């Protein structure tokens, strides 16, 4: 496993360098069986996970933030909400991550790492903007749906879980 993730780990080093360059403080997250990542926290419920997969996905950076976790299993309502968000803000797409461990709408952007290194100000904008967009999405879900669930929180359990979900 370590050999398969070595390139992903090197690419994550590039991402961590970008974080430093634009003034973001990143925290290492333990590697998973599929990839590696760091967290960048702003508030208790406002953070992003930056992840790089191994096994052929090493050139792509995933920038992910969780909207809700453990929401009700109402597929139609969840997909309708995701569609509403995607129609109103295509810059920050949302998808439903429906897994046995719980359902969660996630906001995720993917970019080639080399593009982020070429335009650090764009990287900075996306990482700093995503938590605010997610907060707006959360408020909309609370107001307009009965999907329930709670916010993802800046703690080891949630950050580790979000890293894994960001890649599968």
PDB file of C-alpha atoms in Angstrom:
ATOM      1  CA  UNK A   1       0.000   0.000   0.000  1.00  0.00           C
ATOM      2  CA  UNK A   2       2.722   2.487   0.928  1.00  0.00           C
ATOM      3  CA  UNK A   3       4.396   2.123  -2.477  1.00  0.00           C
ATOM      4  CA  UNK A   4       1.098   2.691  -4.285  1.00  0.00           C
ATOM      5  CA  UNK A   5       0.476   5.883  -2.305  1.00  0.00           C
ATOM      6  CA  UNK A   6       4.011   7.278  -2.559  1.00  0.00           C
ATOM      7  CA  UNK A   7       3.216   9.482  -5.571  1.00  0.00           C
ATOM      8  CA  UNK A   8      -0.014  10.676  -3.970  1.00  0.00           C
ATOM      9  CA  UNK A   9       1.980  11.596  -0.855  1.00  0.00           C
ATOM     10  CA  UNK A  10       4.487  13.564  -2.965  1.00  0.00           C
ATOM     11  CA  UNK A  11       1.645  15.377  -4.726  1.00  0.00           C
ATOM     12  CA  UNK A  12       0.079  16.164  -1.362  1.00  0.00           C
ATOM     13  CA  UNK A  13       3.407  17.770  -0.453  1.00  0.00           C
ATOM     14  CA  UNK A  14       2.894  20.126  -3.403  1.00  0.00           C
ATOM     15  CA  UNK A  15      -0.612  20.942  -2.124  1.00  0.00           C
ATOM     16  CA  UNK A  16       0.721  21.591   1.380  1.00  0.00           C
ATOM     17  CA  UNK A  17       3.297  23.934  -0.140  1.00  0.00           C
ATOM     18  CA  UNK A  18       0.475  25.776  -1.894  1.00  0.00           C
ATOM     19  CA  UNK A  19      -1.353  26.117   1.422  1.00  0.00           C
ATOM     20  CA  UNK A  20       1.732  27.658   2.990  1.00  0.00           C
ATOM     21  CA  UNK A  21       2.246  29.956   0.002  1.00  0.00           C
ATOM     22  CA  UNK A  22      -1.259  31.444   0.311  1.00  0.00           C
ATOM     23  CA  UNK A  23      -1.281  31.602   4.117  1.00  0.00           C
ATOM     24  CA  UNK A  24      -3.451  28.564   4.897  1.00  0.00           C
ATOM     25  CA  UNK A  25      -2.559  26.256   7.778  1.00  0.00           C
ATOM     26  CA  UNK A  26      -3.061  22.606   6.848  1.00  0.00           C
ATOM     27  CA  UNK A  27      -3.203  19.650   9.232  1.00  0.00           C
ATOM     28  CA  UNK A  28      -2.208  16.153   8.178  1.00  0.00           C
ATOM     29  CA  UNK A  29      -4.905  13.487   8.175  1.00  0.00           C
ATOM     30  CA  UNK A  30      -3.874   9.827   8.506  1.00  0.00           C
ATOM     31  CA  UNK A  31      -3.664   8.159   5.085  1.00  0.00           C
ATOM     32  CA  UNK A  32      -6.417   5.805   3.986  1.00  0.00           C
ATOM     33  CA  UNK A  33      -6.171   2.699   1.842  1.00  0.00           C
ATOM     34  CA  UNK A  34      -6.941   4.793  -1.241  1.00  0.00           C
ATOM     35  CA  UNK A  35      -5.271   8.153  -0.700  1.00  0.00           C
ATOM     36  CA  UNK A  36      -3.945  10.961   1.441  1.00  0.00           C
ATOM     37  CA  UNK A  37      -5.092  14.370   2.563  1.00  0.00           C
ATOM     38  CA  UNK A  38      -4.953  17.395   4.799  1.00  0.00           C
ATOM     39  CA  UNK A  39      -7.598  19.455   6.507  1.00  0.00           C
ATOM     40  CA  UNK A  40      -7.870  23.231   6.492  1.00  0.00           C
ATOM     41  CA  UNK A  41     -10.093  24.520   9.276  1.00  0.00           C
ATOM     42  CA  UNK A  42     -11.722  27.905   9.609  1.00  0.00           C
ATOM     43  CA  UNK A  43     -14.499  27.298  12.166  1.00  0.00           C
ATOM     44  CA  UNK A  44     -15.880  24.319  14.080  1.00  0.00           C
ATOM     45  CA  UNK A  45     -18.222  23.489  11.180  1.00  0.00           C
ATOM     46  CA  UNK A  46     -16.395  25.310   8.388  1.00  0.00           C
ATOM     47  CA  UNK A  47     -13.476  23.348   6.977  1.00  0.00           C
ATOM     48  CA  UNK A  48     -12.265  21.626   3.838  1.00  0.00           C
ATOM     49  CA  UNK A  49     -10.410  18.419   3.159  1.00  0.00           C
ATOM     50  CA  UNK A  50      -7.817  18.466   0.386  1.00  0.00           C
ATOM     51  CA  UNK A  51      -7.238  14.947  -0.911  1.00  0.00           C
ATOM     52  CA  UNK A  52      -5.173  13.099  -3.496  1.00  0.00           C
ATOM     53  CA  UNK A  53      -5.859   9.491  -4.422  1.00  0.00           C
ATOM     54  CA  UNK A  54      -3.293   6.903  -5.318  1.00  0.00           C
ATOM     55  CA  UNK A  55      -3.652   4.221  -7.964  1.00  0.00           C
ATOM     56  CA  UNK A  56      -3.750   6.589 -10.942  1.00  0.00           C
ATOM     57  CA  UNK A  57      -5.475   9.651  -9.464  1.00  0.00           C
ATOM     58  CA  UNK A  58      -2.343  11.422  -8.291  1.00  0.00           C
ATOM     59  CA  UNK A  59      -2.623  14.403 -10.621  1.00  0.00           C
ATOM     60  CA  UNK A  60      -6.022  15.507  -9.298  1.00  0.00           C
ATOM     61  CA  UNK A  61      -6.789  17.524  -6.184  1.00  0.00           C
ATOM     62  CA  UNK A  62     -10.173  17.034  -4.542  1.00  0.00           C
ATOM     63  CA  UNK A  63     -11.417  19.970  -2.457  1.00  0.00           C
ATOM     64  CA  UNK A  64     -14.300  18.731  -0.307  1.00  0.00           C
ATOM     65  CA  UNK A  65     -16.565  20.041   2.412  1.00  0.00           C
ATOM     66  CA  UNK A  66     -19.421  18.184   4.070  1.00  0.00           C
ATOM     67  CA  UNK A  67     -22.815  19.838   4.156  1.00  0.00           C
ATOM     68  CA  UNK A  68     -24.658  17.438   6.471  1.00  0.00           C
ATOM     69  CA  UNK A  69     -23.863  14.026   7.883  1.00  0.00           C
ATOM     70  CA  UNK A  70     -26.167  11.182   8.817  1.00  0.00           C
ATOM     71  CA  UNK A  71     -29.224  12.709   7.178  1.00  0.00           C
ATOM     72  CA  UNK A  72     -32.512  10.891   6.608  1.00  0.00           C
ATOM     73  CA  UNK A  73     -32.555   8.367   3.792  1.00  0.00           C
ATOM     74  CA  UNK A  74     -34.971  10.189   1.514  1.00  0.00           C
ATOM     75  CA  UNK A  75     -33.274   9.819  -1.859  1.00  0.00           C
ATOM     76  CA  UNK A  76     -35.705  11.976  -3.825  1.00  0.00           C
ATOM     77  CA  UNK A  77     -35.536  14.903  -1.375  1.00  0.00           C
ATOM     78  CA  UNK A  78     -31.743  14.652  -1.126  1.00  0.00           C
ATOM     79  CA  UNK A  79     -31.262  14.569  -4.888  1.00  0.00           C
ATOM     80  CA  UNK A  80     -33.758  17.408  -5.370  1.00  0.00           C
ATOM     81  CA  UNK A  81     -31.740  19.493  -2.903  1.00  0.00           C
ATOM     82  CA  UNK A  82     -28.475  18.674  -4.683  1.00  0.00           C
ATOM     83  CA  UNK A  83     -30.046  19.640  -8.016  1.00  0.00           C
ATOM     84  CA  UNK A  84     -31.301  22.920  -6.528  1.00  0.00           C
ATOM     85  CA  UNK A  85     -27.795  23.765  -5.315  1.00  0.00           C
ATOM     86  CA  UNK A  86     -26.166  22.758  -8.595  1.00  0.00           C
ATOM     87  CA  UNK A  87     -28.626  24.808 -10.641  1.00  0.00           C
ATOM     88  CA  UNK A  88     -28.067  27.918  -8.558  1.00  0.00           C
ATOM     89  CA  UNK A  89     -24.291  27.666  -8.126  1.00  0.00           C
ATOM     90  CA  UNK A  90     -22.433  25.522 -10.639  1.00  0.00           C
ATOM     91  CA  UNK A  91     -19.091  26.766  -9.313  1.00  0.00           C
ATOM     92  CA  UNK A  92     -19.512  24.643  -6.143  1.00  0.00           C
ATOM     93  CA  UNK A  93     -21.176  21.365  -7.146  1.00  0.00           C
ATOM     94  CA  UNK A  94     -22.930  19.073  -4.671  1.00  0.00           C
ATOM     95  CA  UNK A  95     -23.521  15.339  -4.793  1.00  0.00           C
ATOM     96  CA  UNK A  96     -25.152  12.809  -2.497  1.00  0.00           C
ATOM     97  CA  UNK A  97     -22.669  10.417  -0.924  1.00  0.00           C
ATOM     98  CA  UNK A  98     -24.936   7.541   0.070  1.00  0.00           C
ATOM     99  CA  UNK A  99     -23.042   4.872   1.949  1.00  0.00           C
ATOM    100  CA  UNK A 100     -23.805   2.251   4.559  1.00  0.00           C
ATOM    101  CA  UNK A 101     -22.064   4.453   7.127  1.00  0.00           C
ATOM    102  CA  UNK A 102     -24.517   7.298   6.486  1.00  0.00           C
ATOM    103  CA  UNK A 103     -25.847   9.642   3.854  1.00  0.00           C
ATOM    104  CA  UNK A 104     -24.261  13.015   3.283  1.00  0.00           C
ATOM    105  CA  UNK A 105     -24.434  15.731   0.649  1.00  0.00           C
ATOM    106  CA  UNK A 106     -20.891  16.855  -0.125  1.00  0.00           C
ATOM    107  CA  UNK A 107     -19.634  19.897  -2.001  1.00  0.00           C
ATOM    108  CA  UNK A 108     -16.599  18.884  -4.010  1.00  0.00           C
ATOM    109  CA  UNK A 109     -14.405  20.432  -6.655  1.00  0.00           C
ATOM    110  CA  UNK A 110     -11.686  18.619  -8.568  1.00  0.00           C
ATOM    111  CA  UNK A 111      -8.803  20.291 -10.353  1.00  0.00           C
ATOM    112  CA  UNK A 112      -5.485  19.211 -11.818  1.00  0.00           C
ATOM    113  CA  UNK A 113      -2.838  19.949  -9.200  1.00  0.00           C
ATOM    114  CA  UNK A 114      -0.634  21.656 -11.783  1.00  0.00           C
ATOM    115  CA  UNK A 115      -3.414  24.196 -12.478  1.00  0.00           C
ATOM    116  CA  UNK A 116      -3.552  25.077  -8.777  1.00  0.00           C
ATOM    117  CA  UNK A 117       0.224  25.572  -8.686  1.00  0.00           C
ATOM    118  CA  UNK A 118       0.013  27.840 -11.736  1.00  0.00           C
ATOM    119  CA  UNK A 119      -2.733  30.002 -10.202  1.00  0.00           C
ATOM    120  CA  UNK A 120      -2.296  29.998  -6.407  1.00  0.00           C
ATOM    121  CA  UNK A 121      -4.803  32.840  -5.993  1.00  0.00           C
ATOM    122  CA  UNK A 122      -7.516  30.652  -7.534  1.00  0.00           C
ATOM    123  CA  UNK A 123      -6.612  27.802  -5.169  1.00  0.00           C
ATOM    124  CA  UNK A 124      -6.816  30.227  -2.251  1.00  0.00           C
ATOM    125  CA  UNK A 125     -10.193  31.556  -3.411  1.00  0.00           C
ATOM    126  CA  UNK A 126     -11.736  28.092  -3.765  1.00  0.00           C
ATOM    127  CA  UNK A 127     -10.478  26.778  -0.423  1.00  0.00           C
ATOM    128  CA  UNK A 128     -11.521  29.893   1.504  1.00  0.00           C
ATOM    129  CA  UNK A 129     -14.909  30.201  -0.250  1.00  0.00           C
ATOM    130  CA  UNK A 130     -16.165  26.636   0.026  1.00  0.00           C
ATOM    131  CA  UNK A 131     -16.991  26.651   3.787  1.00  0.00           C
ATOM    132  CA  UNK A 132     -19.185  29.750   3.376  1.00  0.00           C
ATOM    133  CA  UNK A 133     -21.032  28.226   0.436  1.00  0.00           C
ATOM    134  CA  UNK A 134     -21.560  25.032   2.445  1.00  0.00           C
ATOM    135  CA  UNK A 135     -22.979  27.069   5.333  1.00  0.00           C
ATOM    136  CA  UNK A 136     -25.509  28.617   2.933  1.00  0.00           C
ATOM    137  CA  UNK A 137     -26.431  25.156   1.612  1.00  0.00           C
ATOM    138  CA  UNK A 138     -26.867  23.907   5.207  1.00  0.00           C
ATOM    139  CA  UNK A 139     -29.204  26.771   6.048  1.00  0.00           C
ATOM    140  CA  UNK A 140     -31.254  26.111   2.908  1.00  0.00           C
ATOM    141  CA  UNK A 141     -31.590  22.420   3.801  1.00  0.00           C
ATOM    142  CA  UNK A 142     -32.738  23.269   7.325  1.00  0.00           C
ATOM    143  CA  UNK A 143     -35.296  25.761   6.015  1.00  0.00           C
ATOM    144  CA  UNK A 144     -36.685  23.859   3.036  1.00  0.00           C
ATOM    145  CA  UNK A 145     -36.357  20.128   3.808  1.00  0.00           C
ATOM    146  CA  UNK A 146     -36.882  17.543   6.506  1.00  0.00           C
ATOM    147  CA  UNK A 147     -33.666  15.680   5.719  1.00  0.00           C
ATOM    148  CA  UNK A 148     -32.301  16.187   9.234  1.00  0.00           C
ATOM    149  CA  UNK A 149     -28.687  15.354   9.939  1.00  0.00           C
ATOM    150  CA  UNK A 150     -26.074  17.533  11.512  1.00  0.00           C
ATOM    151  CA  UNK A 151     -23.060  19.520  10.364  1.00  0.00           C
ATOM    152  CA  UNK A 152     -19.659  17.973   9.871  1.00  0.00           C
ATOM    153  CA  UNK A 153     -17.365  19.131  12.665  1.00  0.00           C
ATOM    154  CA  UNK A 154     -13.679  19.967  12.904  1.00  0.00           C
ATOM    155  CA  UNK A 155     -12.702  16.895  14.951  1.00  0.00           C
ATOM    156  CA  UNK A 156     -10.627  13.795  14.228  1.00  0.00           C
ATOM    157  CA  UNK A 157     -13.571  11.470  13.581  1.00  0.00           C
ATOM    158  CA  UNK A 158     -15.344  13.759  11.102  1.00  0.00           C
ATOM    159  CA  UNK A 159     -12.186  14.900   9.318  1.00  0.00           C
ATOM    160  CA  UNK A 160     -10.998  11.302   8.879  1.00  0.00           C
ATOM    161  CA  UNK A 161     -14.440  10.211   7.645  1.00  0.00           C
ATOM    162  CA  UNK A 162     -14.647  13.118   5.204  1.00  0.00           C
ATOM    163  CA  UNK A 163     -11.212  12.289   3.802  1.00  0.00           C
ATOM    164  CA  UNK A 164     -12.342   8.770   2.965  1.00  0.00           C
ATOM    165  CA  UNK A 165     -15.677   9.938   1.540  1.00  0.00           C
ATOM    166  CA  UNK A 166     -13.911  12.539  -0.588  1.00  0.00           C
ATOM    167  CA  UNK A 167     -12.189   9.749  -2.513  1.00  0.00           C
ATOM    168  CA  UNK A 168     -14.834   7.000  -2.769  1.00  0.00           C
TER     169      UNK A 168
END
